[in-house]
Amino acid sequence: MTSHCIFCKIIQKSLPSQIVAETDDILVIKDISPKAPIHYFFLPKKHIKDLRELTPDDSKMAANLLLMAGILAEKENTAFRLVVNNGEEAGQVVFHAHVHFLAGKKMKHDF
Ligand code: 5GP
Ligand code: ZN
């Protein structure tokens, strides 16, 4: 928990969010400004800035992030795209690592 991090506050439930799924190590919420008909993101409950801070101790949680994508895609019966922005240059705005899950529209084959 980092006191100035909005995603830590969402994880602690001291800020509201629309929760889609929750496990011991991950919270999935709806993005406040969706870029696709389905736009969730997966938050590791542990505060790390971006994926460059992952350590081998996080390997289970990191695998669980990918497994969560499969679970939700199965539930929503949809194809999907995962996006992770790591660092300001890459478009990251909130510096608590998160995995975007985008679905529900035809996506172009580019970035
Ligand atoms: P980034 O650009 O850092 O990968 O993505 C940050 C995402 O967080 C954006 O898609 C933005 O819409 C979303 N976001 C920012 N503040 C909040 C918030 O308070 N609640 C929710 N649910 N999403 C937020
Ligand atoms: Zn945080």
Short mmCIF file of N, CA and C and ligand atoms in Angstrom, two decimals:
data_model
loop_
_atom_site.label_atom_id
_atom_site.label_comp_id
_atom_site.label_asym_id
_atom_site.label_seq_id
_atom_site.Cartn_x
_atom_site.Cartn_y
_atom_site.Cartn_z
N MET A 1 0.85 -1.20 0.00
CA MET A 1 0.00 0.00 0.00
C MET A 1 0.88 1.24 0.00
N THR A 2 0.67 2.09 -0.98
CA THR A 2 1.37 3.37 -1.04
C THR A 2 0.32 4.45 -0.87
N SER A 3 0.51 5.33 0.09
CA SER A 3 -0.59 6.20 0.54
C SER A 3 -1.09 7.16 -0.54
N HIS A 4 -0.25 7.50 -1.53
CA HIS A 4 -0.72 8.46 -2.54
C HIS A 4 -1.19 7.78 -3.82
N CYS A 5 -1.29 6.47 -3.81
CA CYS A 5 -1.63 5.74 -5.04
C CYS A 5 -3.15 5.51 -5.11
N ILE A 6 -3.78 6.01 -6.17
CA ILE A 6 -5.24 5.86 -6.26
C ILE A 6 -5.64 4.39 -6.41
N PHE A 7 -4.82 3.60 -7.09
CA PHE A 7 -5.19 2.20 -7.24
C PHE A 7 -5.04 1.44 -5.92
N CYS A 8 -4.05 1.79 -5.11
CA CYS A 8 -3.99 1.19 -3.76
C CYS A 8 -5.24 1.53 -2.96
N LYS A 9 -5.72 2.76 -3.11
CA LYS A 9 -6.94 3.16 -2.37
C LYS A 9 -8.16 2.38 -2.87
N ILE A 10 -8.21 2.14 -4.19
CA ILE A 10 -9.30 1.33 -4.75
C ILE A 10 -9.21 -0.10 -4.20
N ILE A 11 -7.99 -0.63 -4.14
CA ILE A 11 -7.80 -1.99 -3.62
C ILE A 11 -8.21 -2.07 -2.15
N GLN A 12 -7.89 -1.02 -1.39
CA GLN A 12 -8.26 -0.97 0.05
C GLN A 12 -9.75 -0.67 0.23
N LYS A 13 -10.45 -0.32 -0.87
CA LYS A 13 -11.87 0.05 -0.88
C LYS A 13 -12.11 1.39 -0.18
N SER A 14 -11.08 2.21 -0.08
CA SER A 14 -11.30 3.56 0.45
C SER A 14 -11.67 4.52 -0.68
N LEU A 15 -11.54 4.07 -1.92
CA LEU A 15 -12.12 4.76 -3.08
C LEU A 15 -13.03 3.76 -3.78
N PRO A 16 -14.17 4.26 -4.31
CA PRO A 16 -15.11 3.33 -4.96
C PRO A 16 -14.64 2.86 -6.33
N SER A 17 -15.11 1.68 -6.74
CA SER A 17 -14.85 1.19 -8.09
C SER A 17 -15.91 0.15 -8.40
N GLN A 18 -16.02 -0.17 -9.69
CA GLN A 18 -16.93 -1.25 -10.09
C GLN A 18 -16.11 -2.52 -10.19
N ILE A 19 -16.28 -3.38 -9.20
CA ILE A 19 -15.47 -4.60 -9.10
C ILE A 19 -16.06 -5.70 -9.99
N VAL A 20 -15.20 -6.32 -10.77
CA VAL A 20 -15.60 -7.41 -11.67
C VAL A 20 -15.21 -8.75 -11.07
N ALA A 21 -14.06 -8.82 -10.46
CA ALA A 21 -13.57 -10.07 -9.86
C ALA A 21 -12.52 -9.73 -8.82
N GLU A 22 -12.38 -10.63 -7.85
CA GLU A 22 -11.37 -10.41 -6.81
C GLU A 22 -10.82 -11.75 -6.34
N THR A 23 -9.51 -11.81 -6.21
CA THR A 23 -8.86 -12.99 -5.65
C THR A 23 -7.93 -12.50 -4.54
N ASP A 24 -7.17 -13.43 -3.96
CA ASP A 24 -6.23 -13.05 -2.90
C ASP A 24 -5.21 -12.02 -3.38
N ASP A 25 -4.81 -12.14 -4.64
CA ASP A 25 -3.72 -11.28 -5.10
C ASP A 25 -4.07 -10.29 -6.20
N ILE A 26 -5.32 -10.33 -6.70
CA ILE A 26 -5.71 -9.47 -7.83
C ILE A 26 -7.10 -8.87 -7.60
N LEU A 27 -7.26 -7.61 -8.02
CA LEU A 27 -8.60 -7.01 -8.10
C LEU A 27 -8.83 -6.61 -9.56
N VAL A 28 -10.00 -6.96 -10.10
CA VAL A 28 -10.36 -6.58 -11.46
C VAL A 28 -11.49 -5.57 -11.37
N ILE A 29 -11.28 -4.40 -12.00
CA ILE A 29 -12.34 -3.38 -11.99
C ILE A 29 -12.60 -2.88 -13.40
N LYS A 30 -13.75 -2.18 -13.56
CA LYS A 30 -14.07 -1.55 -14.84
C LYS A 30 -13.30 -0.24 -14.95
N ASP A 31 -12.77 0.02 -16.14
CA ASP A 31 -12.08 1.29 -16.37
C ASP A 31 -13.11 2.42 -16.35
N ILE A 32 -12.74 3.53 -15.72
CA ILE A 32 -13.65 4.67 -15.58
C ILE A 32 -13.88 5.36 -16.93
N SER A 33 -12.99 5.16 -17.85
CA SER A 33 -13.08 5.82 -19.16
C SER A 33 -12.82 4.77 -20.25
N PRO A 34 -13.84 3.91 -20.50
CA PRO A 34 -13.62 2.71 -21.32
C PRO A 34 -13.23 3.02 -22.76
N LYS A 35 -12.23 2.28 -23.28
CA LYS A 35 -11.76 2.43 -24.66
C LYS A 35 -12.34 1.32 -25.55
N ALA A 36 -13.19 0.48 -25.00
CA ALA A 36 -13.85 -0.59 -25.75
C ALA A 36 -15.13 -0.93 -24.98
N PRO A 37 -16.09 -1.59 -25.65
CA PRO A 37 -17.35 -1.94 -24.93
C PRO A 37 -17.09 -2.69 -23.62
N ILE A 38 -16.07 -3.55 -23.62
CA ILE A 38 -15.63 -4.17 -22.36
C ILE A 38 -14.21 -3.68 -22.11
N HIS A 39 -14.03 -2.97 -21.02
CA HIS A 39 -12.68 -2.49 -20.67
C HIS A 39 -12.52 -2.61 -19.16
N TYR A 40 -11.83 -3.67 -18.78
CA TYR A 40 -11.50 -3.90 -17.37
C TYR A 40 -10.00 -3.70 -17.22
N PHE A 41 -9.55 -3.56 -15.98
CA PHE A 41 -8.12 -3.77 -15.76
C PHE A 41 -7.87 -4.55 -14.49
N PHE A 42 -6.76 -5.27 -14.52
CA PHE A 42 -6.39 -6.19 -13.45
C PHE A 42 -5.30 -5.52 -12.62
N LEU A 43 -5.56 -5.39 -11.34
CA LEU A 43 -4.61 -4.76 -10.43
C LEU A 43 -3.99 -5.81 -9.52
N PRO A 44 -2.67 -5.95 -9.54
CA PRO A 44 -2.05 -6.73 -8.46
C PRO A 44 -2.30 -6.00 -7.14
N LYS A 45 -2.68 -6.71 -6.10
CA LYS A 45 -2.93 -6.04 -4.82
C LYS A 45 -1.64 -5.46 -4.23
N LYS A 46 -0.53 -6.10 -4.58
CA LYS A 46 0.76 -5.57 -4.15
C LYS A 46 1.11 -4.35 -5.02
N HIS A 47 1.53 -3.26 -4.38
CA HIS A 47 1.91 -2.08 -5.15
C HIS A 47 3.26 -2.28 -5.82
N ILE A 48 3.23 -2.40 -7.15
CA ILE A 48 4.48 -2.26 -7.91
C ILE A 48 4.18 -1.24 -8.99
N LYS A 49 5.19 -0.48 -9.36
CA LYS A 49 5.01 0.65 -10.28
C LYS A 49 4.67 0.16 -11.69
N ASP A 50 5.42 -0.78 -12.16
CA ASP A 50 5.17 -1.36 -13.48
C ASP A 50 5.85 -2.73 -13.52
N LEU A 51 5.77 -3.40 -14.66
CA LEU A 51 6.25 -4.79 -14.73
C LEU A 51 7.76 -4.91 -14.54
N ARG A 52 8.47 -3.80 -14.69
CA ARG A 52 9.92 -3.84 -14.45
C ARG A 52 10.26 -4.10 -12.99
N GLU A 53 9.27 -3.93 -12.10
CA GLU A 53 9.52 -4.18 -10.67
C GLU A 53 9.15 -5.59 -10.23
N LEU A 54 8.67 -6.40 -11.17
CA LEU A 54 8.35 -7.79 -10.81
C LEU A 54 9.63 -8.52 -10.40
N THR A 55 9.50 -9.39 -9.41
CA THR A 55 10.62 -10.24 -9.00
C THR A 55 10.15 -11.70 -9.09
N PRO A 56 11.08 -12.65 -8.98
CA PRO A 56 10.65 -14.05 -9.01
C PRO A 56 9.60 -14.38 -7.94
N ASP A 57 9.60 -13.66 -6.84
CA ASP A 57 8.57 -13.88 -5.81
C ASP A 57 7.17 -13.58 -6.32
N ASP A 58 7.08 -12.78 -7.38
CA ASP A 58 5.78 -12.39 -7.93
C ASP A 58 5.30 -13.32 -9.04
N SER A 59 6.03 -14.40 -9.28
CA SER A 59 5.72 -15.19 -10.47
C SER A 59 4.31 -15.79 -10.43
N LYS A 60 3.85 -16.18 -9.25
CA LYS A 60 2.50 -16.75 -9.17
C LYS A 60 1.45 -15.68 -9.50
N MET A 61 1.61 -14.52 -8.90
CA MET A 61 0.68 -13.42 -9.16
C MET A 61 0.70 -13.04 -10.65
N ALA A 62 1.90 -13.00 -11.24
CA ALA A 62 2.01 -12.62 -12.66
C ALA A 62 1.29 -13.65 -13.53
N ALA A 63 1.44 -14.90 -13.21
CA ALA A 63 0.72 -15.95 -13.95
C ALA A 63 -0.79 -15.81 -13.73
N ASN A 64 -1.17 -15.47 -12.52
CA ASN A 64 -2.60 -15.31 -12.21
C ASN A 64 -3.23 -14.17 -13.02
N LEU A 65 -2.45 -13.14 -13.33
CA LEU A 65 -2.98 -12.05 -14.17
C LEU A 65 -3.37 -12.60 -15.54
N LEU A 66 -2.53 -13.45 -16.12
CA LEU A 66 -2.85 -14.02 -17.43
C LEU A 66 -4.01 -15.02 -17.32
N LEU A 67 -3.98 -15.81 -16.26
CA LEU A 67 -5.07 -16.78 -16.08
C LEU A 67 -6.42 -16.06 -15.93
N MET A 68 -6.40 -14.91 -15.25
CA MET A 68 -7.63 -14.12 -15.07
C MET A 68 -8.21 -13.71 -16.42
N ALA A 69 -7.33 -13.36 -17.37
CA ALA A 69 -7.80 -12.96 -18.69
C ALA A 69 -8.59 -14.11 -19.34
N GLY A 70 -8.04 -15.31 -19.24
CA GLY A 70 -8.73 -16.47 -19.81
C GLY A 70 -10.07 -16.73 -19.14
N ILE A 71 -10.10 -16.58 -17.83
CA ILE A 71 -11.35 -16.83 -17.07
C ILE A 71 -12.43 -15.83 -17.50
N LEU A 72 -12.05 -14.55 -17.58
CA LEU A 72 -13.05 -13.53 -17.94
C LEU A 72 -13.49 -13.66 -19.38
N ALA A 73 -12.56 -14.01 -20.27
CA ALA A 73 -12.90 -14.17 -21.68
C ALA A 73 -13.89 -15.33 -21.86
N GLU A 74 -13.67 -16.37 -21.09
CA GLU A 74 -14.58 -17.53 -21.13
C GLU A 74 -15.97 -17.10 -20.64
N LYS A 75 -15.98 -16.36 -19.54
CA LYS A 75 -17.24 -15.91 -18.95
C LYS A 75 -18.01 -14.98 -19.90
N GLU A 76 -17.28 -14.08 -20.55
CA GLU A 76 -17.91 -13.10 -21.46
C GLU A 76 -18.04 -13.66 -22.87
N ASN A 77 -17.47 -14.85 -23.10
CA ASN A 77 -17.50 -15.49 -24.42
C ASN A 77 -16.99 -14.54 -25.50
N THR A 78 -15.78 -14.06 -25.30
CA THR A 78 -15.27 -13.04 -26.21
C THR A 78 -13.77 -13.20 -26.48
N ALA A 79 -13.37 -12.71 -27.65
CA ALA A 79 -11.95 -12.47 -27.91
C ALA A 79 -11.54 -11.25 -27.09
N PHE A 80 -10.24 -11.05 -26.94
CA PHE A 80 -9.82 -9.92 -26.11
C PHE A 80 -8.40 -9.51 -26.45
N ARG A 81 -8.07 -8.33 -26.00
CA ARG A 81 -6.70 -7.83 -26.12
C ARG A 81 -6.23 -7.39 -24.74
N LEU A 82 -4.99 -7.74 -24.40
CA LEU A 82 -4.38 -7.25 -23.16
C LEU A 82 -3.37 -6.18 -23.51
N VAL A 83 -3.37 -5.12 -22.72
CA VAL A 83 -2.41 -4.03 -22.91
C VAL A 83 -1.82 -3.69 -21.55
N VAL A 84 -0.50 -3.58 -21.49
CA VAL A 84 0.16 -3.13 -20.27
C VAL A 84 1.12 -2.01 -20.63
N ASN A 85 0.86 -0.83 -20.13
CA ASN A 85 1.74 0.32 -20.36
C ASN A 85 2.74 0.37 -19.21
N ASN A 86 4.02 0.42 -19.55
CA ASN A 86 5.06 0.41 -18.52
C ASN A 86 5.95 1.64 -18.70
N GLY A 87 5.67 2.66 -17.90
CA GLY A 87 6.44 3.90 -17.98
C GLY A 87 5.69 4.95 -18.78
N GLU A 88 5.98 6.20 -18.43
CA GLU A 88 5.30 7.35 -19.04
C GLU A 88 5.42 7.34 -20.57
N GLU A 89 6.60 7.03 -21.06
CA GLU A 89 6.86 7.00 -22.51
C GLU A 89 5.95 6.01 -23.22
N ALA A 90 5.55 4.98 -22.50
CA ALA A 90 4.71 3.92 -23.07
C ALA A 90 3.23 4.22 -22.86
N GLY A 91 2.93 5.39 -22.28
CA GLY A 91 1.53 5.77 -22.10
C GLY A 91 0.95 5.48 -20.74
N GLN A 92 1.79 5.07 -19.79
CA GLN A 92 1.27 4.81 -18.44
C GLN A 92 0.96 6.13 -17.75
N VAL A 93 -0.20 6.18 -17.11
CA VAL A 93 -0.65 7.39 -16.44
C VAL A 93 -0.75 7.16 -14.93
N VAL A 94 -1.18 5.97 -14.55
CA VAL A 94 -1.27 5.63 -13.12
C VAL A 94 -0.17 4.60 -12.83
N PHE A 95 0.69 4.97 -11.88
CA PHE A 95 1.92 4.19 -11.68
C PHE A 95 1.77 3.12 -10.59
N HIS A 96 0.73 2.32 -10.77
CA HIS A 96 0.52 1.05 -10.07
C HIS A 96 0.22 0.07 -11.20
N ALA A 97 1.07 -0.92 -11.37
CA ALA A 97 0.98 -1.80 -12.53
C ALA A 97 -0.45 -2.33 -12.72
N HIS A 98 -0.88 -2.40 -13.96
CA HIS A 98 -2.22 -2.92 -14.26
C HIS A 98 -2.25 -3.45 -15.69
N VAL A 99 -3.11 -4.43 -15.89
CA VAL A 99 -3.26 -5.07 -17.20
C VAL A 99 -4.64 -4.71 -17.74
N HIS A 100 -4.67 -4.00 -18.85
CA HIS A 100 -5.96 -3.66 -19.47
C HIS A 100 -6.50 -4.88 -20.23
N PHE A 101 -7.80 -5.13 -20.08
CA PHE A 101 -8.51 -6.19 -20.79
C PHE A 101 -9.55 -5.49 -21.66
N LEU A 102 -9.35 -5.58 -22.97
CA LEU A 102 -10.22 -4.85 -23.91
C LEU A 102 -10.93 -5.87 -24.80
N ALA A 103 -12.23 -5.69 -24.97
CA ALA A 103 -13.01 -6.65 -25.75
C ALA A 103 -14.32 -6.02 -26.20
N GLY A 104 -15.01 -6.74 -27.08
CA GLY A 104 -16.36 -6.32 -27.47
C GLY A 104 -16.40 -5.46 -28.71
N LYS A 105 -15.26 -5.32 -29.39
CA LYS A 105 -15.28 -4.62 -30.68
C LYS A 105 -14.20 -5.22 -31.56
N LYS A 106 -14.35 -5.02 -32.87
CA LYS A 106 -13.34 -5.49 -33.82
C LYS A 106 -12.11 -4.59 -33.68
N MET A 107 -10.97 -5.21 -33.40
CA MET A 107 -9.77 -4.41 -33.20
C MET A 107 -8.85 -4.48 -34.40
N LYS A 108 -8.16 -3.38 -34.63
CA LYS A 108 -7.25 -3.32 -35.78
C LYS A 108 -5.95 -4.04 -35.44
N HIS A 109 -5.31 -4.53 -36.49
CA HIS A 109 -4.08 -5.27 -36.30
C HIS A 109 -2.89 -4.31 -36.26
N ASP A 110 -2.94 -3.39 -35.30
CA ASP A 110 -1.80 -2.46 -35.11
C ASP A 110 -1.82 -1.97 -33.66
N PHE A 111 -0.87 -1.15 -33.36
CA PHE A 111 -0.81 -0.59 -32.01
C PHE A 111 -0.77 0.92 -32.08
P1 5GP B 1 -2.62 3.67 -17.99
O1 5GP B 1 -2.58 4.73 -19.05
O2 5GP B 1 -1.86 4.09 -16.74
O3 5GP B 1 -2.23 2.33 -18.51
O4 5GP B 1 -4.13 3.51 -17.60
C1 5GP B 1 -4.75 4.11 -16.53
C2 5GP B 1 -6.22 3.79 -16.66
O5 5GP B 1 -6.85 4.02 -15.43
C3 5GP B 1 -6.94 4.66 -17.71
O6 5GP B 1 -7.52 3.81 -18.68
C4 5GP B 1 -7.98 5.42 -16.90
O7 5GP B 1 -9.21 5.58 -17.58
C5 5GP B 1 -8.13 4.55 -15.65
N1 5GP B 1 -8.46 5.26 -14.43
C6 5GP B 1 -7.87 6.38 -13.93
N2 5GP B 1 -8.41 6.72 -12.76
C7 5GP B 1 -9.35 5.78 -12.48
C8 5GP B 1 -10.25 5.60 -11.39
O8 5GP B 1 -10.28 6.35 -10.41
N3 5GP B 1 -11.09 4.52 -11.46
C9 5GP B 1 -11.07 3.65 -12.52
N4 5GP B 1 -11.94 2.63 -12.48
N5 5GP B 1 -10.24 3.81 -13.56
C10 5GP B 1 -9.40 4.86 -13.55
ZN ZN B 2 -0.59 1.36 -5.62
#
